Amino acid sequence: MRAAVATPRNRVALVWLHRWVGLVMALFLVIAGLTGSLLVWYHELDRVFAAQLYRLPAPAPHAAPLDPLLLRDRVQAAYPQAWVHHVDLERKAGEAAVFYLEGPADPRSGEHLELPNDEVFVDPSTGAVLGERKWGAITQGWHNLMPFVYRLHYQLALGTVGGYLFGIVALLWTIDCFVSGYLTFPLRRRAGATVDAGPRAGWLARWRPAWLVRWRAGGYKLNFDLHRAGGLWTWAMLFVLAWSSVGFNLGEVYRPVMKLVFSLDEREQALPALKADQPQPGLSWTQALQVARGHGLTESQRLGFTLERERGLRYDPHKAVFRYIVNTDADLHDRYGMTRIIFDANTGALKYTDLPTGQYSGDTVTNWLYSLHMAQVWGLPFRVFVTVIGVVVAMLSVTGIVIWLAKLRTRRSIRRMQRPATADPPSAAGRDAFADDAAMTHRIAAEAGSKSESMAAPEVGRV
């Protein structure tokens, strides 16, 4: 198989594409990269900035945690203007239980009414409300910092519009992963061509400089190498982040593309939505949990998975179903339950069981992509790695802008120098950028048939 090479003709178009797509994405990726590095430690940081919400008062002697369903009932009674549709079945020792509120649906528009606060912190031993916040509303203070960072990362804190905007950027980023990778490949040489140092070097030898950073070069050369080599060394993870972001924000594109290659579970989409929300399930929450546990036992035997622990129970008023969330040996990690058992909220009839791996190839790949994106596998070392990758994403955007500005200044300086009254000569960075462009021009000329070939090192696509 012939090694991939970049040709002068297609390179010009791809350099242009990489440059302008990179400029469009730059600010978005700086925000996504830096906020993503923080979100790897979301739970730890949220408990620092919102410590007053999670902190429990001194417990009474022999106090024991209340049943989670009883806690849910007490929160629902304390907030009759809202609905509590989710309950965590596993409690973290030493900190408040958290419940999320959902506003009632407007009968005309179907949209849920906005609540002043939608996250409630409760003493698990007494059911007393310890505090509340509007998730992500930074105007409430520092205790909302990490939810705001999450909103900024996912939607630029702009709601649905921001989510779609980030989805489009993620799609461009996915495409640019392949463009930028291709642009690091060595240029094709004429058959039998030689260089000053001897016979033509092999493809890998000519690609090797693209992986190296000239740390002592400083200035433009160092910035250029960080941009090129930094992108190469982290290419696989950058692609994972880019394509999984399309899945998170632009499912209208992600699912059709994945279906071309993999099988996807369509049972969730096939569940019919009600004409109007059913605010309360027909089953009580206690009955629903009993039904869920029964389905868990029978489904584990039927499908051959092992139940490890239960995580949560959620009611969906749009489709009148319960979702029983558990950890099983089919999960990729144990930070959250990934196995879901869905059943009718009025009759208890089983709808289906959703395993994160082993059922549908596309869902297995998707859950791996999402788990890698959120650093939910392989423990602390991988969390540190993803934190560094977030900084690298921001670095690649900044170095790309620096390269573009240096070349822009050089082109302007050249135009001024060509006038009768010459202007100041280009800066050092500009001279390096000019030399880089001149080298590329020389190489392209060599490909066209020039007798002189003076460069053996490959060039990278310029932002």
PDB file of C-alpha atoms in Angstrom, residues 154 237 240-252 254-255 258 264 332-333 335-336 338 356 362-377 382 386:
ATOM      1  CA  TYR A 154     -22.015  22.632  26.423  1.00  0.00           C
ATOM      2  CA  MET A 237      -8.159  11.995  21.389  1.00  0.00           C
ATOM      3  CA  VAL A 240     -12.829  11.435  19.981  1.00  0.00           C
ATOM      4  CA  LEU A 241     -13.674  14.806  21.551  1.00  0.00           C
ATOM      5  CA  ALA A 242     -14.798  16.327  18.256  1.00  0.00           C
ATOM      6  CA  TRP A 243     -17.048  13.507  17.056  1.00  0.00           C
ATOM      7  CA  SER A 244     -18.534  12.816  20.491  1.00  0.00           C
ATOM      8  CA  SER A 245     -19.364  16.539  20.707  1.00  0.00           C
ATOM      9  CA  VAL A 246     -21.337  16.155  17.489  1.00  0.00           C
ATOM     10  CA  GLY A 247     -23.190  13.311  19.219  1.00  0.00           C
ATOM     11  CA  PHE A 248     -23.950  15.450  22.261  1.00  0.00           C
ATOM     12  CA  ASN A 249     -25.068  18.566  20.398  1.00  0.00           C
ATOM     13  CA  LEU A 250     -26.007  17.592  16.853  1.00  0.00           C
ATOM     14  CA  GLY A 251     -27.728  14.241  16.970  1.00  0.00           C
ATOM     15  CA  GLU A 252     -29.475  15.045  13.680  1.00  0.00           C
ATOM     16  CA  TYR A 254     -24.469  12.053  14.362  1.00  0.00           C
ATOM     17  CA  ARG A 255     -27.079   9.298  14.275  1.00  0.00           C
ATOM     18  CA  MET A 258     -23.304   6.270  12.641  1.00  0.00           C
ATOM     19  CA  LEU A 264     -28.210   1.753  16.602  1.00  0.00           C
ATOM     20  CA  LEU A 332     -18.089   0.940  31.117  1.00  0.00           C
ATOM     21  CA  HIS A 333     -17.640   2.622  34.490  1.00  0.00           C
ATOM     22  CA  ARG A 335     -19.458   6.584  38.444  1.00  0.00           C
ATOM     23  CA  TYR A 336     -22.992   6.577  37.043  1.00  0.00           C
ATOM     24  CA  MET A 338     -25.514   3.223  32.421  1.00  0.00           C
ATOM     25  CA  PRO A 356     -24.591   0.320  27.236  1.00  0.00           C
ATOM     26  CA  GLY A 362     -23.339   1.786  17.388  1.00  0.00           C
ATOM     27  CA  ASP A 363     -24.471   2.272  20.972  1.00  0.00           C
ATOM     28  CA  THR A 364     -21.385   0.471  22.261  1.00  0.00           C
ATOM     29  CA  VAL A 365     -19.145   2.801  20.221  1.00  0.00           C
ATOM     30  CA  THR A 366     -21.172   5.844  21.266  1.00  0.00           C
ATOM     31  CA  ASN A 367     -20.998   4.991  24.964  1.00  0.00           C
ATOM     32  CA  TRP A 368     -17.242   4.501  24.661  1.00  0.00           C
ATOM     33  CA  LEU A 369     -16.914   7.899  22.953  1.00  0.00           C
ATOM     34  CA  TYR A 370     -19.002   9.599  25.620  1.00  0.00           C
ATOM     35  CA  SER A 371     -17.149   7.896  28.475  1.00  0.00           C
ATOM     36  CA  LEU A 372     -13.791   8.915  27.005  1.00  0.00           C
ATOM     37  CA  HIS A 373     -15.030  12.466  26.434  1.00  0.00           C
ATOM     38  CA  MET A 374     -16.122  12.781  30.073  1.00  0.00           C
ATOM     39  CA  ALA A 375     -13.083  10.948  31.506  1.00  0.00           C
ATOM     40  CA  GLN A 376     -15.267   8.295  33.110  1.00  0.00           C
ATOM     41  CA  VAL A 377     -12.999   5.309  32.453  1.00  0.00           C
ATOM     42  CA  PHE A 382      -7.126   9.183  32.516  1.00  0.00           C
ATOM     43  CA  VAL A 386      -8.162  14.527  29.681  1.00  0.00           C
TER      44      VAL A 386
END
